[in-house]
Amino acid sequence: MCNDYDNELMPAGMVSSSDPTADRLYAAACAFAAAGKTNAAISKLKEIVTDHALSPIAPQARLMLGDMYCRDEDYRQAFKEYDKVIAHYHSSPCYEQALNRELELAMKAVKGEMKGQMLWGLWEVGMESSVVEEWLQNIVKNAPYNDMAATALSMLARYQLEVCRDPERARASYAQLAERYPDSSLAPAAQLMTAQLWSQQHTRGNNALVNLQKAQEAYEEFLLRYPNDRRAGEARRRVAEMRALLVDQELEVGRYYLERARSYSAAMQCFRSVIAQKSVNPTAAKEAAELYRKAAALAEKGKATH
């Protein structure tokens, strides 16, 4: 295991040139780790990162400390140790390794492969969703210009959708991925998921019309960014569907003005707009024409009585 840490010294000037005491402690930690004595290895590594934080071996020691906690199945502490590598050793090769280890931990947690015992030890449970989300968000924060950030955002969005059952937060995460990392191979699918999740909310309450418009815009944005994508045909079909649904919504608004509010001029205005969009939704346009005549007749009747 310890071979992974050889020859990964910090750049000159950022740490002390040598620290024989830290080197001896690190060698002892490696020996303990090889012998399966995890707690003893952790003790030596803690001594290095506490008392010899500027030694050349400190980044490897901190990284190995995270690995030892992983071996001991203390995944939360392991993630914290990797975070400290990222925070304090930007110029070390250990920085990238720590990021990769964080992503590996997060992937295991997302898949439900990471179990921890309840305090009373009667059964094992998966990692709490709040912890999993925090880990993934940490990776995005730590690697904002790295492909790893797009991967973490994609995992986060899917986790929020499938495990947390929170489509609104999932949609926000997919939108963030598509916006921040448009050149990522994950971006086209993220843009489509953003549109799909908006469209799935078009039946919800007073925001139905807004949600439909957002869905249409998201599909159009996909076609603008990725016109040659294999899913472009489906996106065009969905844009047409969203436009037709928007016309349906306008027809229903007109019906409301006609039948409930009895505001015939407002109803006629809505119906005229629907009729003008006959090419988008011919069925709605036909119905709007009939309702327009009815609204016009009632408006004339109202004038006559006054």
PDB file of C-alpha atoms in Angstrom:
ATOM      1  CA  MET A   1       0.000   0.000   0.000  1.00  0.00           C
ATOM      2  CA  CYS A   2       2.726   2.442   0.959  1.00  0.00           C
ATOM      3  CA  ASN A   3       4.381   2.313  -2.448  1.00  0.00           C
ATOM      4  CA  ASP A   4       1.654   4.657  -3.661  1.00  0.00           C
ATOM      5  CA  TYR A   5       3.080   7.422  -1.503  1.00  0.00           C
ATOM      6  CA  ASP A   6       6.727   7.213  -2.611  1.00  0.00           C
ATOM      7  CA  ASN A   7       8.351  10.184  -4.358  1.00  0.00           C
ATOM      8  CA  GLU A   8       5.376  12.537  -4.009  1.00  0.00           C
ATOM      9  CA  LEU A   9       7.087  15.453  -2.293  1.00  0.00           C
ATOM     10  CA  MET A  10       5.726  18.990  -2.159  1.00  0.00           C
ATOM     11  CA  PRO A  11       7.449  21.563  -4.425  1.00  0.00           C
ATOM     12  CA  ALA A  12      10.578  23.183  -3.011  1.00  0.00           C
ATOM     13  CA  GLY A  13       9.944  26.209  -0.828  1.00  0.00           C
ATOM     14  CA  MET A  14       6.476  25.133   0.290  1.00  0.00           C
ATOM     15  CA  VAL A  15       7.581  22.625   2.934  1.00  0.00           C
ATOM     16  CA  SER A  16      10.726  21.965   4.930  1.00  0.00           C
ATOM     17  CA  SER A  17      13.439  20.302   2.837  1.00  0.00           C
ATOM     18  CA  SER A  18      13.630  17.236   5.095  1.00  0.00           C
ATOM     19  CA  ASP A  19      12.252  15.904   8.369  1.00  0.00           C
ATOM     20  CA  PRO A  20      13.897  12.652   9.504  1.00  0.00           C
ATOM     21  CA  THR A  21      11.508  12.288  12.448  1.00  0.00           C
ATOM     22  CA  ALA A  22       8.468  12.501  10.180  1.00  0.00           C
ATOM     23  CA  ASP A  23      10.083  10.019   7.791  1.00  0.00           C
ATOM     24  CA  ARG A  24      10.614   7.526  10.631  1.00  0.00           C
ATOM     25  CA  LEU A  25       7.034   7.955  11.797  1.00  0.00           C
ATOM     26  CA  TYR A  26       5.775   7.412   8.261  1.00  0.00           C
ATOM     27  CA  ALA A  27       7.886   4.266   7.857  1.00  0.00           C
ATOM     28  CA  ALA A  28       6.500   2.964  11.140  1.00  0.00           C
ATOM     29  CA  ALA A  29       2.931   3.733   9.981  1.00  0.00           C
ATOM     30  CA  CYS A  30       3.541   1.811   6.759  1.00  0.00           C
ATOM     31  CA  ALA A  31       4.853  -1.168   8.719  1.00  0.00           C
ATOM     32  CA  PHE A  32       1.845  -1.144  11.023  1.00  0.00           C
ATOM     33  CA  ALA A  33      -0.519  -0.855   8.031  1.00  0.00           C
ATOM     34  CA  ALA A  34       1.163  -3.796   6.291  1.00  0.00           C
ATOM     35  CA  ALA A  35       0.783  -5.853   9.484  1.00  0.00           C
ATOM     36  CA  GLY A  36      -2.917  -5.015   9.658  1.00  0.00           C
ATOM     37  CA  LYS A  37      -2.486  -2.830  12.766  1.00  0.00           C
ATOM     38  CA  THR A  38      -4.711   0.011  11.593  1.00  0.00           C
ATOM     39  CA  ASN A  39      -5.043   1.844  14.908  1.00  0.00           C
ATOM     40  CA  ALA A  40      -1.282   1.915  15.423  1.00  0.00           C
ATOM     41  CA  ALA A  41      -0.796   3.224  11.873  1.00  0.00           C
ATOM     42  CA  ILE A  42      -3.398   5.940  12.473  1.00  0.00           C
ATOM     43  CA  SER A  43      -1.614   7.000  15.664  1.00  0.00           C
ATOM     44  CA  LYS A  44       1.711   7.505  13.835  1.00  0.00           C
ATOM     45  CA  LEU A  45       0.076   9.333  10.954  1.00  0.00           C
ATOM     46  CA  LYS A  46      -1.770  11.661  13.314  1.00  0.00           C
ATOM     47  CA  GLU A  47       1.543  12.535  14.913  1.00  0.00           C
ATOM     48  CA  ILE A  48       2.957  13.494  11.526  1.00  0.00           C
ATOM     49  CA  VAL A  49       0.038  15.679  10.425  1.00  0.00           C
ATOM     50  CA  THR A  50      -0.166  17.362  13.844  1.00  0.00           C
ATOM     51  CA  ASP A  51       3.490  17.916  14.731  1.00  0.00           C
ATOM     52  CA  HIS A  52       5.175  17.761  11.302  1.00  0.00           C
ATOM     53  CA  ALA A  53       2.596  19.387   8.998  1.00  0.00           C
ATOM     54  CA  LEU A  54       5.338  21.108   6.928  1.00  0.00           C
ATOM     55  CA  SER A  55       7.425  18.005   6.358  1.00  0.00           C
ATOM     56  CA  PRO A  56       7.744  16.675   2.796  1.00  0.00           C
ATOM     57  CA  ILE A  57       5.951  13.498   3.839  1.00  0.00           C
ATOM     58  CA  ALA A  58       2.924  15.300   5.381  1.00  0.00           C
ATOM     59  CA  PRO A  59       0.677  15.229   2.259  1.00  0.00           C
ATOM     60  CA  GLN A  60       1.208  11.460   1.855  1.00  0.00           C
ATOM     61  CA  ALA A  61       0.653  10.976   5.578  1.00  0.00           C
ATOM     62  CA  ARG A  62      -2.655  12.845   5.474  1.00  0.00           C
ATOM     63  CA  LEU A  63      -3.758  10.884   2.403  1.00  0.00           C
ATOM     64  CA  MET A  64      -2.765   7.600   4.004  1.00  0.00           C
ATOM     65  CA  LEU A  65      -4.600   8.624   7.178  1.00  0.00           C
ATOM     66  CA  GLY A  66      -7.780   8.881   5.109  1.00  0.00           C
ATOM     67  CA  ASP A  67      -7.068   5.431   3.671  1.00  0.00           C
ATOM     68  CA  MET A  68      -6.621   3.992   7.153  1.00  0.00           C
ATOM     69  CA  TYR A  69      -9.977   5.388   8.237  1.00  0.00           C
ATOM     70  CA  CYS A  70     -11.506   3.826   5.114  1.00  0.00           C
ATOM     71  CA  ARG A  71      -9.965   0.499   6.075  1.00  0.00           C
ATOM     72  CA  ASP A  72     -11.514   0.952   9.521  1.00  0.00           C
ATOM     73  CA  GLU A  73     -14.867   1.797   7.819  1.00  0.00           C
ATOM     74  CA  ASP A  74     -14.928   5.257   9.390  1.00  0.00           C
ATOM     75  CA  TYR A  75     -15.895   6.821   6.070  1.00  0.00           C
ATOM     76  CA  ARG A  76     -16.902  10.222   7.383  1.00  0.00           C
ATOM     77  CA  GLN A  77     -13.523  10.771   9.013  1.00  0.00           C
ATOM     78  CA  ALA A  78     -11.813   9.448   5.893  1.00  0.00           C
ATOM     79  CA  PHE A  79     -13.613  12.062   3.767  1.00  0.00           C
ATOM     80  CA  LYS A  80     -12.573  14.785   6.221  1.00  0.00           C
ATOM     81  CA  GLU A  81      -8.921  13.737   5.928  1.00  0.00           C
ATOM     82  CA  TYR A  82      -9.072  13.805   2.131  1.00  0.00           C
ATOM     83  CA  ASP A  83     -10.672  17.251   2.366  1.00  0.00           C
ATOM     84  CA  LYS A  84      -7.714  18.434   4.436  1.00  0.00           C
ATOM     85  CA  VAL A  85      -5.290  17.203   1.767  1.00  0.00           C
ATOM     86  CA  ILE A  86      -7.239  19.230  -0.793  1.00  0.00           C
ATOM     87  CA  ALA A  87      -7.365  22.316   1.445  1.00  0.00           C
ATOM     88  CA  HIS A  88      -3.692  22.387   2.465  1.00  0.00           C
ATOM     89  CA  TYR A  89      -1.667  20.744  -0.309  1.00  0.00           C
ATOM     90  CA  HIS A  90      -2.795  22.249  -3.635  1.00  0.00           C
ATOM     91  CA  SER A  91       0.602  21.743  -5.272  1.00  0.00           C
ATOM     92  CA  SER A  92       1.048  18.119  -4.251  1.00  0.00           C
ATOM     93  CA  PRO A  93       0.195  15.159  -6.485  1.00  0.00           C
ATOM     94  CA  CYS A  94      -1.788  14.005  -3.452  1.00  0.00           C
ATOM     95  CA  TYR A  95      -4.339  16.720  -4.254  1.00  0.00           C
ATOM     96  CA  GLU A  96      -5.686  14.876  -7.302  1.00  0.00           C
ATOM     97  CA  GLN A  97      -5.511  11.545  -5.503  1.00  0.00           C
ATOM     98  CA  ALA A  98      -7.558  12.929  -2.614  1.00  0.00           C
ATOM     99  CA  LEU A  99     -10.201  14.189  -5.036  1.00  0.00           C
ATOM    100  CA  ASN A 100     -10.392  10.767  -6.659  1.00  0.00           C
ATOM    101  CA  ARG A 101     -10.747   9.071  -3.304  1.00  0.00           C
ATOM    102  CA  GLU A 102     -13.554  11.458  -2.336  1.00  0.00           C
ATOM    103  CA  LEU A 103     -15.376  10.623  -5.552  1.00  0.00           C
ATOM    104  CA  GLU A 104     -14.914   6.889  -4.914  1.00  0.00           C
ATOM    105  CA  LEU A 105     -16.406   7.275  -1.431  1.00  0.00           C
ATOM    106  CA  ALA A 106     -19.330   9.282  -2.769  1.00  0.00           C
ATOM    107  CA  MET A 107     -20.000   6.717  -5.513  1.00  0.00           C
ATOM    108  CA  LYS A 108     -20.097   3.902  -2.982  1.00  0.00           C
ATOM    109  CA  ALA A 109     -22.492   5.890  -0.807  1.00  0.00           C
ATOM    110  CA  VAL A 110     -24.767   6.730  -3.750  1.00  0.00           C
ATOM    111  CA  LYS A 111     -24.952   3.046  -4.696  1.00  0.00           C
ATOM    112  CA  GLY A 112     -25.796   2.073  -1.123  1.00  0.00           C
ATOM    113  CA  GLU A 113     -22.597   0.070  -0.780  1.00  0.00           C
ATOM    114  CA  MET A 114     -21.421   1.993   2.268  1.00  0.00           C
ATOM    115  CA  LYS A 115     -22.985   0.699   5.470  1.00  0.00           C
ATOM    116  CA  GLY A 116     -22.641   1.862   9.036  1.00  0.00           C
ATOM    117  CA  GLN A 117     -24.020   0.415  12.251  1.00  0.00           C
ATOM    118  CA  MET A 118     -26.673   2.218  14.252  1.00  0.00           C
ATOM    119  CA  LEU A 119     -25.539   3.340  17.695  1.00  0.00           C
ATOM    120  CA  TRP A 120     -27.139   0.357  19.365  1.00  0.00           C
ATOM    121  CA  GLY A 121     -25.633  -1.968  16.750  1.00  0.00           C
ATOM    122  CA  LEU A 122     -28.748  -3.940  15.921  1.00  0.00           C
ATOM    123  CA  TRP A 123     -28.602  -3.412  12.158  1.00  0.00           C
ATOM    124  CA  GLU A 124     -26.694  -1.664   9.417  1.00  0.00           C
ATOM    125  CA  VAL A 125     -27.984   1.310   7.463  1.00  0.00           C
ATOM    126  CA  GLY A 126     -26.867   3.214   4.383  1.00  0.00           C
ATOM    127  CA  MET A 127     -25.141   6.562   4.690  1.00  0.00           C
ATOM    128  CA  GLU A 128     -27.571   9.407   5.438  1.00  0.00           C
ATOM    129  CA  SER A 129     -28.706  11.262   2.334  1.00  0.00           C
ATOM    130  CA  SER A 130     -27.621  14.603   3.820  1.00  0.00           C
ATOM    131  CA  VAL A 131     -24.049  13.298   4.154  1.00  0.00           C
ATOM    132  CA  VAL A 132     -24.017  11.909   0.599  1.00  0.00           C
ATOM    133  CA  GLU A 133     -25.250  15.223  -0.806  1.00  0.00           C
ATOM    134  CA  GLU A 134     -22.705  17.160   1.253  1.00  0.00           C
ATOM    135  CA  TRP A 135     -19.889  14.963  -0.056  1.00  0.00           C
ATOM    136  CA  LEU A 136     -20.906  15.430  -3.680  1.00  0.00           C
ATOM    137  CA  GLN A 137     -21.306  19.193  -3.246  1.00  0.00           C
ATOM    138  CA  ASN A 138     -17.861  19.286  -1.644  1.00  0.00           C
ATOM    139  CA  ILE A 139     -16.339  17.622  -4.681  1.00  0.00           C
ATOM    140  CA  VAL A 140     -17.977  20.181  -6.976  1.00  0.00           C
ATOM    141  CA  LYS A 141     -16.610  22.983  -4.789  1.00  0.00           C
ATOM    142  CA  ASN A 142     -13.114  21.470  -4.613  1.00  0.00           C
ATOM    143  CA  ALA A 143     -12.823  20.761  -8.342  1.00  0.00           C
ATOM    144  CA  PRO A 144     -14.776  23.576 -10.066  1.00  0.00           C
ATOM    145  CA  TYR A 145     -12.814  23.338 -13.336  1.00  0.00           C
ATOM    146  CA  ASN A 146     -12.329  19.604 -13.295  1.00  0.00           C
ATOM    147  CA  ASP A 147     -14.347  16.983 -15.210  1.00  0.00           C
ATOM    148  CA  MET A 148     -14.839  15.404 -11.821  1.00  0.00           C
ATOM    149  CA  ALA A 149     -17.164  18.280 -10.854  1.00  0.00           C
ATOM    150  CA  ALA A 150     -19.513  17.508 -13.737  1.00  0.00           C
ATOM    151  CA  THR A 151     -19.492  13.831 -12.743  1.00  0.00           C
ATOM    152  CA  ALA A 152     -20.278  14.716  -9.132  1.00  0.00           C
ATOM    153  CA  LEU A 153     -23.121  17.039 -10.177  1.00  0.00           C
ATOM    154  CA  SER A 154     -24.610  14.333 -12.380  1.00  0.00           C
ATOM    155  CA  MET A 155     -24.448  11.861  -9.502  1.00  0.00           C
ATOM    156  CA  LEU A 156     -25.953  14.430  -7.137  1.00  0.00           C
ATOM    157  CA  ALA A 157     -28.879  15.174  -9.460  1.00  0.00           C
ATOM    158  CA  ARG A 158     -29.664  11.502  -9.976  1.00  0.00           C
ATOM    159  CA  TYR A 159     -29.396  10.841  -6.239  1.00  0.00           C
ATOM    160  CA  GLN A 160     -31.754  13.734  -5.451  1.00  0.00           C
ATOM    161  CA  LEU A 161     -34.230  12.434  -8.012  1.00  0.00           C
ATOM    162  CA  GLU A 162     -34.145   8.699  -7.293  1.00  0.00           C
ATOM    163  CA  VAL A 163     -33.253   8.469  -3.601  1.00  0.00           C
ATOM    164  CA  CYS A 164     -34.369  11.798  -2.108  1.00  0.00           C
ATOM    165  CA  ARG A 165     -37.458  11.951  -4.354  1.00  0.00           C
ATOM    166  CA  ASP A 166     -36.901  15.668  -4.827  1.00  0.00           C
ATOM    167  CA  PRO A 167     -37.329  16.526  -8.537  1.00  0.00           C
ATOM    168  CA  GLU A 168     -37.014  20.273  -7.973  1.00  0.00           C
ATOM    169  CA  ARG A 169     -33.549  20.038  -6.416  1.00  0.00           C
ATOM    170  CA  ALA A 170     -32.556  17.433  -8.991  1.00  0.00           C
ATOM    171  CA  ARG A 171     -33.627  19.771 -11.772  1.00  0.00           C
ATOM    172  CA  ALA A 172     -31.542  22.580 -10.273  1.00  0.00           C
ATOM    173  CA  SER A 173     -28.475  20.302 -10.137  1.00  0.00           C
ATOM    174  CA  TYR A 174     -28.939  19.153 -13.747  1.00  0.00           C
ATOM    175  CA  ALA A 175     -29.343  22.786 -14.840  1.00  0.00           C
ATOM    176  CA  GLN A 176     -26.174  23.747 -12.963  1.00  0.00           C
ATOM    177  CA  LEU A 177     -24.246  20.986 -14.726  1.00  0.00           C
ATOM    178  CA  ALA A 178     -25.497  22.010 -18.174  1.00  0.00           C
ATOM    179  CA  GLU A 179     -24.759  25.681 -17.515  1.00  0.00           C
ATOM    180  CA  ARG A 180     -21.334  25.373 -15.888  1.00  0.00           C
ATOM    181  CA  TYR A 181     -19.933  22.504 -17.957  1.00  0.00           C
ATOM    182  CA  PRO A 182     -21.498  22.760 -21.448  1.00  0.00           C
ATOM    183  CA  ASP A 183     -18.536  20.925 -23.005  1.00  0.00           C
ATOM    184  CA  SER A 184     -18.828  17.923 -20.688  1.00  0.00           C
ATOM    185  CA  SER A 185     -20.067  14.690 -22.222  1.00  0.00           C
ATOM    186  CA  LEU A 186     -22.680  14.705 -19.446  1.00  0.00           C
ATOM    187  CA  ALA A 187     -24.087  18.144 -20.362  1.00  0.00           C
ATOM    188  CA  PRO A 188     -26.519  17.145 -23.176  1.00  0.00           C
ATOM    189  CA  ALA A 189     -28.266  14.567 -20.996  1.00  0.00           C
ATOM    190  CA  ALA A 190     -28.354  17.060 -18.117  1.00  0.00           C
ATOM    191  CA  GLN A 191     -30.023  19.670 -20.344  1.00  0.00           C
ATOM    192  CA  LEU A 192     -32.618  17.124 -21.455  1.00  0.00           C
ATOM    193  CA  MET A 193     -33.288  16.092 -17.864  1.00  0.00           C
ATOM    194  CA  THR A 194     -33.772  19.748 -16.927  1.00  0.00           C
ATOM    195  CA  ALA A 195     -36.384  20.094 -19.661  1.00  0.00           C
ATOM    196  CA  GLN A 196     -38.064  16.807 -18.789  1.00  0.00           C
ATOM    197  CA  LEU A 197     -38.360  17.680 -15.107  1.00  0.00           C
ATOM    198  CA  TRP A 198     -39.863  21.078 -15.955  1.00  0.00           C
ATOM    199  CA  SER A 199     -42.383  19.397 -18.256  1.00  0.00           C
ATOM    200  CA  GLN A 200     -43.365  16.875 -15.591  1.00  0.00           C
ATOM    201  CA  GLN A 201     -44.373  19.764 -13.330  1.00  0.00           C
ATOM    202  CA  HIS A 202     -46.718  21.425 -15.822  1.00  0.00           C
ATOM    203  CA  THR A 203     -49.826  20.101 -14.077  1.00  0.00           C
ATOM    204  CA  ARG A 204     -48.897  21.573 -10.695  1.00  0.00           C
ATOM    205  CA  GLY A 205     -51.103  24.391  -9.456  1.00  0.00           C
ATOM    206  CA  ASN A 206     -50.867  27.997 -10.524  1.00  0.00           C
ATOM    207  CA  ASN A 207     -47.357  27.595 -11.944  1.00  0.00           C
ATOM    208  CA  ALA A 208     -48.499  25.238 -14.721  1.00  0.00           C
ATOM    209  CA  LEU A 209     -48.041  27.789 -17.480  1.00  0.00           C
ATOM    210  CA  VAL A 210     -44.642  28.923 -16.185  1.00  0.00           C
ATOM    211  CA  ASN A 211     -43.431  25.321 -15.890  1.00  0.00           C
ATOM    212  CA  LEU A 212     -44.465  24.585 -19.464  1.00  0.00           C
ATOM    213  CA  GLN A 213     -42.649  27.664 -20.726  1.00  0.00           C
ATOM    214  CA  LYS A 214     -39.537  26.663 -18.778  1.00  0.00           C
ATOM    215  CA  ALA A 215     -39.704  23.179 -20.295  1.00  0.00           C
ATOM    216  CA  GLN A 216     -40.016  24.583 -23.800  1.00  0.00           C
ATOM    217  CA  GLU A 217     -37.086  26.939 -23.228  1.00  0.00           C
ATOM    218  CA  ALA A 218     -34.954  24.090 -21.870  1.00  0.00           C
ATOM    219  CA  TYR A 219     -35.663  21.876 -24.902  1.00  0.00           C
ATOM    220  CA  GLU A 220     -34.937  24.783 -27.249  1.00  0.00           C
ATOM    221  CA  GLU A 221     -31.694  25.448 -25.394  1.00  0.00           C
ATOM    222  CA  PHE A 222     -30.729  21.814 -25.957  1.00  0.00           C
ATOM    223  CA  LEU A 223     -31.362  22.139 -29.697  1.00  0.00           C
ATOM    224  CA  LEU A 224     -29.370  25.381 -29.798  1.00  0.00           C
ATOM    225  CA  ARG A 225     -26.375  23.878 -28.005  1.00  0.00           C
ATOM    226  CA  TYR A 226     -26.440  20.339 -29.419  1.00  0.00           C
ATOM    227  CA  PRO A 227     -28.198  20.429 -32.820  1.00  0.00           C
ATOM    228  CA  ASN A 228     -26.387  17.309 -34.028  1.00  0.00           C
ATOM    229  CA  ASP A 229     -26.991  15.213 -30.927  1.00  0.00           C
ATOM    230  CA  ARG A 230     -28.684  11.861 -31.589  1.00  0.00           C
ATOM    231  CA  ARG A 231     -31.540  12.979 -29.296  1.00  0.00           C
ATOM    232  CA  ALA A 232     -32.230  16.196 -31.229  1.00  0.00           C
ATOM    233  CA  GLY A 233     -35.209  14.680 -33.048  1.00  0.00           C
ATOM    234  CA  GLU A 234     -36.859  13.743 -29.782  1.00  0.00           C
ATOM    235  CA  ALA A 235     -36.153  17.223 -28.400  1.00  0.00           C
ATOM    236  CA  ARG A 236     -37.838  18.819 -31.435  1.00  0.00           C
ATOM    237  CA  ARG A 237     -40.859  16.596 -30.888  1.00  0.00           C
ATOM    238  CA  ARG A 238     -40.960  17.639 -27.248  1.00  0.00           C
ATOM    239  CA  VAL A 239     -40.707  21.336 -28.160  1.00  0.00           C
ATOM    240  CA  ALA A 240     -43.740  20.895 -30.425  1.00  0.00           C
ATOM    241  CA  GLU A 241     -45.533  19.075 -27.621  1.00  0.00           C
ATOM    242  CA  MET A 242     -44.750  21.852 -25.128  1.00  0.00           C
ATOM    243  CA  ARG A 243     -46.005  24.486 -27.586  1.00  0.00           C
ATOM    244  CA  ALA A 244     -49.238  22.552 -28.092  1.00  0.00           C
ATOM    245  CA  LEU A 245     -49.688  22.215 -24.345  1.00  0.00           C
ATOM    246  CA  LEU A 246     -49.145  25.953 -23.917  1.00  0.00           C
ATOM    247  CA  VAL A 247     -51.938  26.574 -26.427  1.00  0.00           C
ATOM    248  CA  ASP A 248     -54.137  24.165 -24.456  1.00  0.00           C
ATOM    249  CA  GLN A 249     -53.369  26.141 -21.320  1.00  0.00           C
ATOM    250  CA  GLU A 250     -54.358  29.394 -23.023  1.00  0.00           C
ATOM    251  CA  LEU A 251     -57.597  27.791 -24.186  1.00  0.00           C
ATOM    252  CA  GLU A 252     -58.370  26.813 -20.589  1.00  0.00           C
ATOM    253  CA  VAL A 253     -57.683  30.364 -19.422  1.00  0.00           C
ATOM    254  CA  GLY A 254     -60.153  31.621 -22.029  1.00  0.00           C
ATOM    255  CA  ARG A 255     -62.696  29.044 -20.886  1.00  0.00           C
ATOM    256  CA  TYR A 256     -62.274  30.276 -17.307  1.00  0.00           C
ATOM    257  CA  TYR A 257     -62.971  33.873 -18.343  1.00  0.00           C
ATOM    258  CA  LEU A 258     -65.987  32.752 -20.351  1.00  0.00           C
ATOM    259  CA  GLU A 259     -67.677  30.299 -17.998  1.00  0.00           C
ATOM    260  CA  ARG A 260     -66.650  31.393 -14.509  1.00  0.00           C
ATOM    261  CA  ALA A 261     -65.433  34.985 -14.543  1.00  0.00           C
ATOM    262  CA  ARG A 262     -67.913  35.975 -17.280  1.00  0.00           C
ATOM    263  CA  SER A 263     -65.333  38.399 -18.600  1.00  0.00           C
ATOM    264  CA  TYR A 264     -66.205  37.988 -22.265  1.00  0.00           C
ATOM    265  CA  SER A 265     -63.725  40.465 -23.728  1.00  0.00           C
ATOM    266  CA  ALA A 266     -60.830  38.722 -21.921  1.00  0.00           C
ATOM    267  CA  ALA A 267     -62.160  35.352 -23.067  1.00  0.00           C
ATOM    268  CA  MET A 268     -62.354  36.524 -26.675  1.00  0.00           C
ATOM    269  CA  GLN A 269     -58.764  37.791 -26.508  1.00  0.00           C
ATOM    270  CA  CYS A 270     -57.535  34.368 -25.340  1.00  0.00           C
ATOM    271  CA  PHE A 271     -59.563  32.560 -27.999  1.00  0.00           C
ATOM    272  CA  ARG A 272     -58.196  34.841 -30.751  1.00  0.00           C
ATOM    273  CA  SER A 273     -54.659  33.997 -29.634  1.00  0.00           C
ATOM    274  CA  VAL A 274     -55.423  30.265 -29.716  1.00  0.00           C
ATOM    275  CA  ILE A 275     -56.995  30.522 -33.172  1.00  0.00           C
ATOM    276  CA  ALA A 276     -53.875  32.331 -34.442  1.00  0.00           C
ATOM    277  CA  GLN A 277     -51.815  29.290 -33.350  1.00  0.00           C
ATOM    278  CA  LYS A 278     -53.792  26.828 -35.472  1.00  0.00           C
ATOM    279  CA  SER A 279     -50.596  25.374 -36.971  1.00  0.00           C
ATOM    280  CA  VAL A 280     -49.330  24.519 -33.494  1.00  0.00           C
ATOM    281  CA  ASN A 281     -52.551  23.005 -32.109  1.00  0.00           C
ATOM    282  CA  PRO A 282     -55.360  22.666 -34.688  1.00  0.00           C
ATOM    283  CA  THR A 283     -57.693  20.864 -32.262  1.00  0.00           C
ATOM    284  CA  ALA A 284     -57.494  23.652 -29.703  1.00  0.00           C
ATOM    285  CA  ALA A 285     -57.891  26.265 -32.434  1.00  0.00           C
ATOM    286  CA  LYS A 286     -61.104  24.624 -33.686  1.00  0.00           C
ATOM    287  CA  GLU A 287     -62.568  24.571 -30.173  1.00  0.00           C
ATOM    288  CA  ALA A 288     -61.439  28.164 -29.575  1.00  0.00           C
ATOM    289  CA  ALA A 289     -63.300  29.304 -32.699  1.00  0.00           C
ATOM    290  CA  GLU A 290     -66.552  27.838 -31.391  1.00  0.00           C
ATOM    291  CA  LEU A 291     -66.038  29.345 -27.941  1.00  0.00           C
ATOM    292  CA  TYR A 292     -65.141  32.706 -29.462  1.00  0.00           C
ATOM    293  CA  ARG A 293     -68.526  32.824 -31.213  1.00  0.00           C
ATOM    294  CA  LYS A 294     -70.236  31.971 -27.945  1.00  0.00           C
ATOM    295  CA  ALA A 295     -68.298  34.653 -26.037  1.00  0.00           C
ATOM    296  CA  ALA A 296     -69.047  37.239 -28.748  1.00  0.00           C
ATOM    297  CA  ALA A 297     -72.755  36.436 -28.622  1.00  0.00           C
ATOM    298  CA  LEU A 298     -72.848  36.754 -24.841  1.00  0.00           C
ATOM    299  CA  ALA A 299     -70.953  40.032 -25.026  1.00  0.00           C
ATOM    300  CA  GLU A 300     -73.500  41.415 -27.494  1.00  0.00           C
ATOM    301  CA  LYS A 301     -76.360  40.191 -25.308  1.00  0.00           C
ATOM    302  CA  GLY A 302     -74.791  41.980 -22.338  1.00  0.00           C
ATOM    303  CA  LYS A 303     -74.603  45.219 -24.289  1.00  0.00           C
ATOM    304  CA  ALA A 304     -78.240  44.932 -25.349  1.00  0.00           C
ATOM    305  CA  THR A 305     -79.472  44.511 -21.774  1.00  0.00           C
ATOM    306  CA  HIS A 306     -77.615  47.641 -20.761  1.00  0.00           C
TER     307      HIS A 306
END
